[in-house]
GROMACS .gro file of C-alpha atoms in nm:
model
  364
    1UNK     CA    1  -1.059  -0.831   1.096
    2UNK     CA    2  -0.950  -1.152   1.181
    3UNK     CA    3  -1.073  -1.453   1.427
    4UNK     CA    4  -1.353  -1.219   1.518
    5UNK     CA    5  -1.141  -0.940   1.634
    6UNK     CA    6  -1.129  -0.626   1.530
    7UNK     CA    7  -0.743  -0.516   1.531
    8UNK     CA    8  -0.601  -0.188   1.425
    9UNK     CA    9  -0.388   0.121   1.521
   10UNK     CA   10  -0.341   0.461   1.608
   11UNK     CA   11  -0.154   0.739   1.447
   12UNK     CA   12  -0.020   0.809   1.849
   13UNK     CA   13   0.114   0.532   1.960
   14UNK     CA   14  -0.182   0.230   2.032
   15UNK     CA   15  -0.231  -0.107   1.854
   16UNK     CA   16  -0.551  -0.154   1.996
   17UNK     CA   17  -0.743  -0.498   1.952
   18UNK     CA   18  -1.125  -0.572   2.028
   19UNK     CA   19  -1.425  -0.807   1.918
   20UNK     CA   20  -1.647  -0.706   1.667
   21UNK     CA   21  -1.899  -0.650   1.986
   22UNK     CA   22  -1.662  -0.340   2.034
   23UNK     CA   23  -1.535  -0.520   2.332
   24UNK     CA   24  -1.168  -0.443   2.468
   25UNK     CA   25  -0.935  -0.746   2.437
   26UNK     CA   26  -0.612  -0.545   2.490
   27UNK     CA   27  -0.384  -0.257   2.345
   28UNK     CA   28  -0.009  -0.111   2.353
   29UNK     CA   29   0.124   0.204   2.329
   30UNK     CA   30   0.457   0.124   2.076
   31UNK     CA   31   0.548   0.429   1.938
   32UNK     CA   32   0.478   0.741   1.792
   33UNK     CA   33   0.377   0.733   1.459
   34UNK     CA   34   0.220   0.461   1.386
   35UNK     CA   35   0.243   0.530   0.965
   36UNK     CA   36   0.121   0.122   0.845
   37UNK     CA   37  -0.151  -0.130   0.948
   38UNK     CA   38  -0.136  -0.442   1.159
   39UNK     CA   39  -0.140  -0.736   0.971
   40UNK     CA   40  -0.293  -1.105   1.094
   41UNK     CA   41  -0.237  -1.454   1.067
   42UNK     CA   42  -0.241  -1.770   1.223
   43UNK     CA   43  -0.370  -1.583   1.495
   44UNK     CA   44  -0.086  -1.326   1.543
   45UNK     CA   45  -0.011  -1.010   1.472
   46UNK     CA   46   0.281  -0.873   1.304
   47UNK     CA   47   0.330  -0.442   1.332
   48UNK     CA   48   0.601  -0.215   1.240
   49UNK     CA   49   0.677   0.031   1.519
   50UNK     CA   50   0.903   0.268   1.606
   51UNK     CA   51   1.104   0.237   1.924
   52UNK     CA   52   1.034   0.593   2.096
   53UNK     CA   53   1.118   0.504   2.469
   54UNK     CA   54   1.418   0.270   2.374
   55UNK     CA   55   1.636   0.297   2.061
   56UNK     CA   56   1.445   0.511   1.829
   57UNK     CA   57   1.510   0.223   1.589
   58UNK     CA   58   1.194   0.064   1.385
   59UNK     CA   59   1.097  -0.255   1.488
   60UNK     CA   60   0.856  -0.563   1.300
   61UNK     CA   61   0.675  -0.702   1.566
   62UNK     CA   62   0.494  -1.032   1.593
   63UNK     CA   63   0.250  -1.037   1.876
   64UNK     CA   64  -0.008  -1.346   1.987
   65UNK     CA   65  -0.366  -1.234   1.826
   66UNK     CA   66  -0.529  -1.299   2.209
   67UNK     CA   67  -0.336  -1.197   2.471
   68UNK     CA   68  -0.084  -0.942   2.325
   69UNK     CA   69   0.236  -1.131   2.398
   70UNK     CA   70   0.574  -1.033   2.214
   71UNK     CA   71   0.706  -1.326   2.066
   72UNK     CA   72   0.953  -1.219   1.850
   73UNK     CA   73   1.067  -0.883   1.688
   74UNK     CA   74   1.325  -0.764   1.458
   75UNK     CA   75   1.488  -0.454   1.356
   76UNK     CA   76   1.430  -0.300   0.984
   77UNK     CA   77   1.504   0.028   0.793
   78UNK     CA   78   1.238   0.287   0.882
   79UNK     CA   79   0.858   0.295   0.878
   80UNK     CA   80   0.729   0.083   0.667
   81UNK     CA   81   0.480   0.153   0.282
   82UNK     CA   82   0.101   0.090   0.445
   83UNK     CA   83   0.140  -0.271   0.596
   84UNK     CA   84   0.307  -0.598   0.596
   85UNK     CA   85   0.260  -0.872   0.341
   86UNK     CA   86   0.203  -1.243   0.488
   87UNK     CA   87   0.259  -1.455   0.203
   88UNK     CA   88   0.417  -1.871   0.194
   89UNK     CA   89   0.545  -1.886   0.552
   90UNK     CA   90   0.712  -1.530   0.526
   91UNK     CA   91   0.643  -1.155   0.591
   92UNK     CA   92   0.753  -0.928   0.379
   93UNK     CA   93   0.741  -0.542   0.389
   94UNK     CA   94   0.875  -0.256   0.259
   95UNK     CA   95   1.064   0.038   0.419
   96UNK     CA   96   1.012   0.404   0.310
   97UNK     CA   97   1.358   0.374   0.184
   98UNK     CA   98   1.309   0.167  -0.061
   99UNK     CA   99   1.449  -0.143   0.094
  100UNK     CA  100   1.261  -0.505   0.037
  101UNK     CA  101   1.298  -0.723   0.340
  102UNK     CA  102   1.143  -1.063   0.432
  103UNK     CA  103   1.124  -1.277   0.751
  104UNK     CA  104   1.041  -1.578   0.842
  105UNK     CA  105   0.708  -1.597   0.927
  106UNK     CA  106   0.700  -1.821   1.291
  107UNK     CA  107   1.055  -1.726   1.452
  108UNK     CA  108   1.114  -1.376   1.273
  109UNK     CA  109   1.411  -1.528   1.119
  110UNK     CA  110   1.552  -1.223   0.853
  111UNK     CA  111   1.537  -1.400   0.557
  112UNK     CA  112   1.690  -1.149   0.305
  113UNK     CA  113   1.699  -0.697   0.330
  114UNK     CA  114   1.774  -0.536  -0.019
  115UNK     CA  115   1.810  -0.160  -0.136
  116UNK     CA  116   1.532  -0.176  -0.464
  117UNK     CA  117   1.362   0.152  -0.470
  118UNK     CA  118   1.050  -0.006  -0.366
  119UNK     CA  119   0.734   0.252  -0.390
  120UNK     CA  120   0.461  -0.007  -0.278
  121UNK     CA  121   0.409  -0.327  -0.026
  122UNK     CA  122   0.517  -0.618  -0.192
  123UNK     CA  123   0.261  -0.849  -0.405
  124UNK     CA  124   0.368  -1.251  -0.355
  125UNK     CA  125   0.268  -1.505  -0.602
  126UNK     CA  126   0.458  -1.832  -0.666
  127UNK     CA  127   0.758  -1.730  -0.503
  128UNK     CA  128   0.789  -1.379  -0.715
  129UNK     CA  129   0.808  -1.053  -0.519
  130UNK     CA  130   0.573  -0.799  -0.724
  131UNK     CA  131   0.627  -0.412  -0.629
  132UNK     CA  132   0.657  -0.095  -0.793
  133UNK     CA  133   0.988   0.072  -0.838
  134UNK     CA  134   1.079   0.414  -0.883
  135UNK     CA  135   1.392   0.526  -1.082
  136UNK     CA  136   1.511   0.916  -1.126
  137UNK     CA  137   1.622   0.928  -1.499
  138UNK     CA  138   1.839   1.273  -1.609
  139UNK     CA  139   1.599   1.513  -1.760
  140UNK     CA  140   1.623   1.741  -2.046
  141UNK     CA  141   1.581   2.009  -1.790
  142UNK     CA  142   1.759   2.115  -1.519
  143UNK     CA  143   1.500   1.914  -1.318
  144UNK     CA  144   1.557   1.459  -1.277
  145UNK     CA  145   1.260   1.314  -1.337
  146UNK     CA  146   1.111   1.052  -1.228
  147UNK     CA  147   1.018   0.704  -1.327
  148UNK     CA  148   0.799   0.429  -1.223
  149UNK     CA  149   0.721   0.098  -1.321
  150UNK     CA  150   0.602  -0.269  -1.182
  151UNK     CA  151   0.879  -0.504  -1.119
  152UNK     CA  152   0.945  -0.848  -0.968
  153UNK     CA  153   1.233  -1.024  -0.808
  154UNK     CA  154   1.198  -1.434  -0.690
  155UNK     CA  155   1.128  -1.395  -0.311
  156UNK     CA  156   1.480  -1.502  -0.188
  157UNK     CA  157   1.818  -1.320  -0.143
  158UNK     CA  158   2.038  -1.182  -0.429
  159UNK     CA  159   1.802  -1.245  -0.691
  160UNK     CA  160   1.784  -0.977  -0.954
  161UNK     CA  161   1.479  -0.714  -1.011
  162UNK     CA  162   1.311  -0.748  -1.339
  163UNK     CA  163   1.132  -0.438  -1.501
  164UNK     CA  164   0.750  -0.508  -1.614
  165UNK     CA  165   0.870  -0.214  -1.935
  166UNK     CA  166   0.479  -0.133  -2.093
  167UNK     CA  167   0.459  -0.018  -1.699
  168UNK     CA  168   0.696   0.271  -1.752
  169UNK     CA  169   0.564   0.618  -1.699
  170UNK     CA  170   0.695   0.967  -1.602
  171UNK     CA  171   0.592   0.974  -1.219
  172UNK     CA  172   0.660   1.346  -1.058
  173UNK     CA  173   0.420   1.201  -0.788
  174UNK     CA  174   0.764   1.044  -0.607
  175UNK     CA  175   0.972   1.380  -0.691
  176UNK     CA  176   0.933   1.609  -0.351
  177UNK     CA  177   1.056   1.937  -0.525
  178UNK     CA  178   0.851   1.942  -0.769
  179UNK     CA  179   0.563   1.872  -0.513
  180UNK     CA  180   0.674   2.102  -0.286
  181UNK     CA  181   0.694   2.363  -0.546
  182UNK     CA  182   0.388   2.289  -0.734
  183UNK     CA  183   0.144   2.052  -0.570
  184UNK     CA  184  -0.221   2.081  -0.479
  185UNK     CA  185  -0.197   1.866  -0.257
  186UNK     CA  186   0.125   1.926  -0.069
  187UNK     CA  187  -0.002   2.263   0.150
  188UNK     CA  188  -0.257   2.072   0.259
  189UNK     CA  189  -0.082   1.800   0.406
  190UNK     CA  190   0.101   2.055   0.639
  191UNK     CA  191  -0.171   2.164   0.754
  192UNK     CA  192  -0.289   1.846   0.895
  193UNK     CA  193   0.025   1.745   1.048
  194UNK     CA  194   0.033   2.098   1.203
  195UNK     CA  195  -0.327   2.026   1.336
  196UNK     CA  196  -0.233   1.736   1.581
  197UNK     CA  197   0.110   1.764   1.638
  198UNK     CA  198   0.372   1.739   1.335
  199UNK     CA  199   0.431   2.075   1.179
  200UNK     CA  200   0.756   2.036   1.329
  201UNK     CA  201   0.935   1.762   1.430
  202UNK     CA  202   0.808   1.435   1.265
  203UNK     CA  203   0.831   1.226   1.535
  204UNK     CA  204   1.011   0.898   1.502
  205UNK     CA  205   0.865   0.921   1.164
  206UNK     CA  206   1.224   0.894   0.965
  207UNK     CA  207   1.032   1.172   0.758
  208UNK     CA  208   1.355   1.179   0.579
  209UNK     CA  209   1.357   0.812   0.405
  210UNK     CA  210   0.980   0.903   0.232
  211UNK     CA  211   1.127   1.261   0.116
  212UNK     CA  212   1.389   1.129  -0.132
  213UNK     CA  213   1.158   0.771  -0.229
  214UNK     CA  214   0.816   0.883  -0.177
  215UNK     CA  215   0.791   1.287  -0.231
  216UNK     CA  216   0.647   1.310   0.112
  217UNK     CA  217   0.796   1.481   0.390
  218UNK     CA  218   0.450   1.494   0.591
  219UNK     CA  219   0.314   1.260   0.830
  220UNK     CA  220  -0.026   1.223   0.659
  221UNK     CA  221   0.095   1.177   0.348
  222UNK     CA  222   0.267   0.867   0.444
  223UNK     CA  223  -0.022   0.784   0.650
  224UNK     CA  224  -0.244   0.799   0.319
  225UNK     CA  225   0.017   0.661   0.099
  226UNK     CA  226  -0.017   0.380  -0.081
  227UNK     CA  227   0.172   0.361  -0.359
  228UNK     CA  228   0.097   0.184  -0.687
  229UNK     CA  229   0.025  -0.161  -0.515
  230UNK     CA  230  -0.018  -0.448  -0.744
  231UNK     CA  231  -0.226  -0.702  -0.678
  232UNK     CA  232  -0.288  -1.027  -0.838
  233UNK     CA  233  -0.603  -1.232  -0.965
  234UNK     CA  234  -0.704  -1.490  -1.203
  235UNK     CA  235  -0.318  -1.496  -1.335
  236UNK     CA  236  -0.331  -1.146  -1.409
  237UNK     CA  237  -0.143  -0.888  -1.230
  238UNK     CA  238  -0.358  -0.550  -1.154
  239UNK     CA  239  -0.210  -0.245  -1.064
  240UNK     CA  240  -0.293   0.172  -1.050
  241UNK     CA  241   0.017   0.386  -1.110
  242UNK     CA  242  -0.036   0.738  -1.108
  243UNK     CA  243  -0.340   0.775  -1.359
  244UNK     CA  244  -0.317   0.420  -1.519
  245UNK     CA  245  -0.444   0.120  -1.438
  246UNK     CA  246  -0.243  -0.166  -1.566
  247UNK     CA  247  -0.335  -0.528  -1.617
  248UNK     CA  248  -0.011  -0.711  -1.723
  249UNK     CA  249   0.068  -1.114  -1.724
  250UNK     CA  250   0.294  -1.171  -1.410
  251UNK     CA  251   0.494  -1.406  -1.591
  252UNK     CA  252   0.589  -1.350  -1.910
  253UNK     CA  253   0.520  -0.887  -1.846
  254UNK     CA  254   0.349  -0.870  -2.193
  255UNK     CA  255   0.033  -0.586  -2.056
  256UNK     CA  256  -0.319  -0.714  -2.180
  257UNK     CA  257  -0.469  -0.330  -2.152
  258UNK     CA  258  -0.362  -0.005  -1.992
  259UNK     CA  259  -0.612   0.251  -1.930
  260UNK     CA  260  -0.538   0.661  -1.821
  261UNK     CA  261  -0.836   0.757  -1.568
  262UNK     CA  262  -0.720   1.107  -1.581
  263UNK     CA  263  -0.963   1.438  -1.666
  264UNK     CA  264  -0.827   1.695  -1.797
  265UNK     CA  265  -0.559   1.848  -2.030
  266UNK     CA  266  -0.366   1.527  -2.146
  267UNK     CA  267  -0.040   1.512  -2.077
  268UNK     CA  268  -0.027   1.748  -1.789
  269UNK     CA  269   0.204   1.696  -1.507
  270UNK     CA  270   0.091   1.473  -1.276
  271UNK     CA  271   0.257   1.575  -0.878
  272UNK     CA  272  -0.075   1.407  -0.714
  273UNK     CA  273  -0.085   1.056  -0.763
  274UNK     CA  274  -0.484   1.021  -0.872
  275UNK     CA  275  -0.574   0.633  -0.810
  276UNK     CA  276  -0.578   0.416  -0.474
  277UNK     CA  277  -0.502   0.034  -0.554
  278UNK     CA  278  -0.733  -0.157  -0.711
  279UNK     CA  279  -0.982  -0.376  -0.523
  280UNK     CA  280  -1.066  -0.709  -0.832
  281UNK     CA  281  -1.353  -0.926  -0.755
  282UNK     CA  282  -1.610  -1.068  -0.941
  283UNK     CA  283  -1.452  -0.982  -1.292
  284UNK     CA  284  -1.367  -0.656  -1.172
  285UNK     CA  285  -1.217  -0.331  -1.007
  286UNK     CA  286  -1.319  -0.088  -0.824
  287UNK     CA  287  -1.073   0.235  -0.733
  288UNK     CA  288  -1.097   0.610  -0.562
  289UNK     CA  289  -0.921   0.882  -0.705
  290UNK     CA  290  -0.815   1.152  -0.589
  291UNK     CA  291  -1.016   1.407  -0.782
  292UNK     CA  292  -1.342   1.275  -0.631
  293UNK     CA  293  -1.490   0.964  -0.791
  294UNK     CA  294  -1.485   0.580  -0.753
  295UNK     CA  295  -1.517   0.364  -1.071
  296UNK     CA  296  -1.550   0.043  -1.175
  297UNK     CA  297  -1.342  -0.123  -1.482
  298UNK     CA  298  -1.376  -0.453  -1.638
  299UNK     CA  299  -1.110  -0.667  -1.519
  300UNK     CA  300  -1.069  -0.834  -1.906
  301UNK     CA  301  -1.084  -0.525  -2.080
  302UNK     CA  302  -0.998  -0.257  -1.890
  303UNK     CA  303  -1.339  -0.063  -2.007
  304UNK     CA  304  -1.502   0.120  -1.738
  305UNK     CA  305  -1.848  -0.001  -1.648
  306UNK     CA  306  -1.929   0.300  -1.371
  307UNK     CA  307  -1.828   0.588  -1.211
  308UNK     CA  308  -1.995   0.749  -0.950
  309UNK     CA  309  -1.876   1.141  -0.849
  310UNK     CA  310  -1.850   1.180  -0.472
  311UNK     CA  311  -1.681   1.535  -0.437
  312UNK     CA  312  -1.437   1.376  -0.241
  313UNK     CA  313  -1.062   1.293  -0.238
  314UNK     CA  314  -1.084   0.915  -0.197
  315UNK     CA  315  -0.784   0.825  -0.021
  316UNK     CA  316  -0.750   0.443   0.064
  317UNK     CA  317  -0.858   0.130  -0.156
  318UNK     CA  318  -1.203   0.048  -0.199
  319UNK     CA  319  -1.348  -0.264   0.057
  320UNK     CA  320  -1.608  -0.445  -0.132
  321UNK     CA  321  -1.863  -0.674   0.014
  322UNK     CA  322  -2.179  -0.799  -0.019
  323UNK     CA  323  -2.250  -0.610  -0.343
  324UNK     CA  324  -2.151  -0.239  -0.186
  325UNK     CA  325  -1.857  -0.044  -0.199
  326UNK     CA  326  -1.735   0.124   0.132
  327UNK     CA  327  -1.475   0.442   0.041
  328UNK     CA  328  -1.328   0.652   0.287
  329UNK     CA  329  -1.193   1.021   0.241
  330UNK     CA  330  -0.963   1.260   0.268
  331UNK     CA  331  -1.253   1.427   0.447
  332UNK     CA  332  -1.284   1.208   0.710
  333UNK     CA  333  -1.638   1.023   0.500
  334UNK     CA  334  -1.720   0.716   0.476
  335UNK     CA  335  -1.910   0.649   0.173
  336UNK     CA  336  -2.154   0.292   0.084
  337UNK     CA  337  -2.272   0.266  -0.335
  338UNK     CA  338  -2.469   0.010  -0.425
  339UNK     CA  339  -2.295  -0.180  -0.708
  340UNK     CA  340  -2.610  -0.331  -0.840
  341UNK     CA  341  -2.470  -0.723  -0.854
  342UNK     CA  342  -2.454  -0.907  -0.514
  343UNK     CA  343  -2.123  -1.141  -0.655
  344UNK     CA  344  -1.920  -0.824  -0.601
  345UNK     CA  345  -1.802  -0.949  -0.247
  346UNK     CA  346  -1.471  -1.074  -0.105
  347UNK     CA  347  -1.292  -0.756  -0.040
  348UNK     CA  348  -1.355  -0.652   0.287
  349UNK     CA  349  -1.054  -0.487   0.351
  350UNK     CA  350  -0.762  -0.303   0.215
  351UNK     CA  351  -0.555  -0.607   0.083
  352UNK     CA  352  -0.825  -0.857   0.061
  353UNK     CA  353  -0.744  -1.009   0.402
  354UNK     CA  354  -0.622  -0.977   0.722
  355UNK     CA  355  -0.295  -1.098   0.509
  356UNK     CA  356  -0.281  -0.775   0.279
  357UNK     CA  357  -0.186  -1.002   0.006
  358UNK     CA  358  -0.478  -0.989  -0.245
  359UNK     CA  359  -0.698  -1.295  -0.340
  360UNK     CA  360  -0.434  -1.482  -0.560
  361UNK     CA  361  -0.457  -1.769  -0.294
  362UNK     CA  362  -0.812  -1.819  -0.509
  363UNK     CA  363  -0.719  -1.771  -0.820
  364UNK     CA  364  -0.398  -1.940  -0.944
   0.00000   0.00000   0.00000
């Protein structure tokens, strides 16, 4: 929601804007499928889509929020991970193939585009771009080992990537071959695709990009994928990577704490990422899990404050507002939990605001 408007897209082609009272304002048919969300800032709406009726390339476009008129559009490598991120007068995106790109917000002028094996949408803070990153390592057996860690680069062309070593961990959930053979969720994603017409063709999703970089070859898998998206709060960097939550210093790269949140056998293969990205408010982290839990952790220590089992896989980052946590599940349910603290507030949507860059602007 932005400027008294509700902004959303359907998987099957349409970008829509309503008033908060539910009155239609405008809608556009863009391309098939639409697998990322729009971002809004300054009366403008930013959306990635495939030009299914034209050249079938993907574009990042800017529309007037009030009228739907197109202001600019620029070609990009493919569908973007989760959504564009708006920060410092720029639009940042991570494409399914791991390409990071940055555009001038007002004009759409491309500023830089670089292959970085990114596995999440970025977070931008103090002219630094933070993101999760994949790297394939030679394994002792025949299979290579995918690894994932947090990384950063200056938000400028040609600057090097710096990894945050204490966040490195095996990432079998990014390995398509392993997931296809052994993941308990992968087969279900195939069935979901078949139920909405994507059993064979994946439309213009460029699904091969997601298969090689993110470990999924399903439209449902890309739609529900958020990766280990980092967020900044109080001068600290927080992420939920695989089955482990991290808190690091974004400048020195010191790891303050890390907490493994998987239940069950220690060291077991992790073929499906367990955690949603964290919502960070009121000194707490709120997360969901695909094994059906909602958790609250201490921002300072990572200690688990409470856990509520809800029995359905939580597939998207929680929203937190006025002492309540809202979570959506892969089964299509919406749960609302009372936290007991009305100060738990300020994260009403994915990424905290329509710009999707978290709450770092009020936490520096």
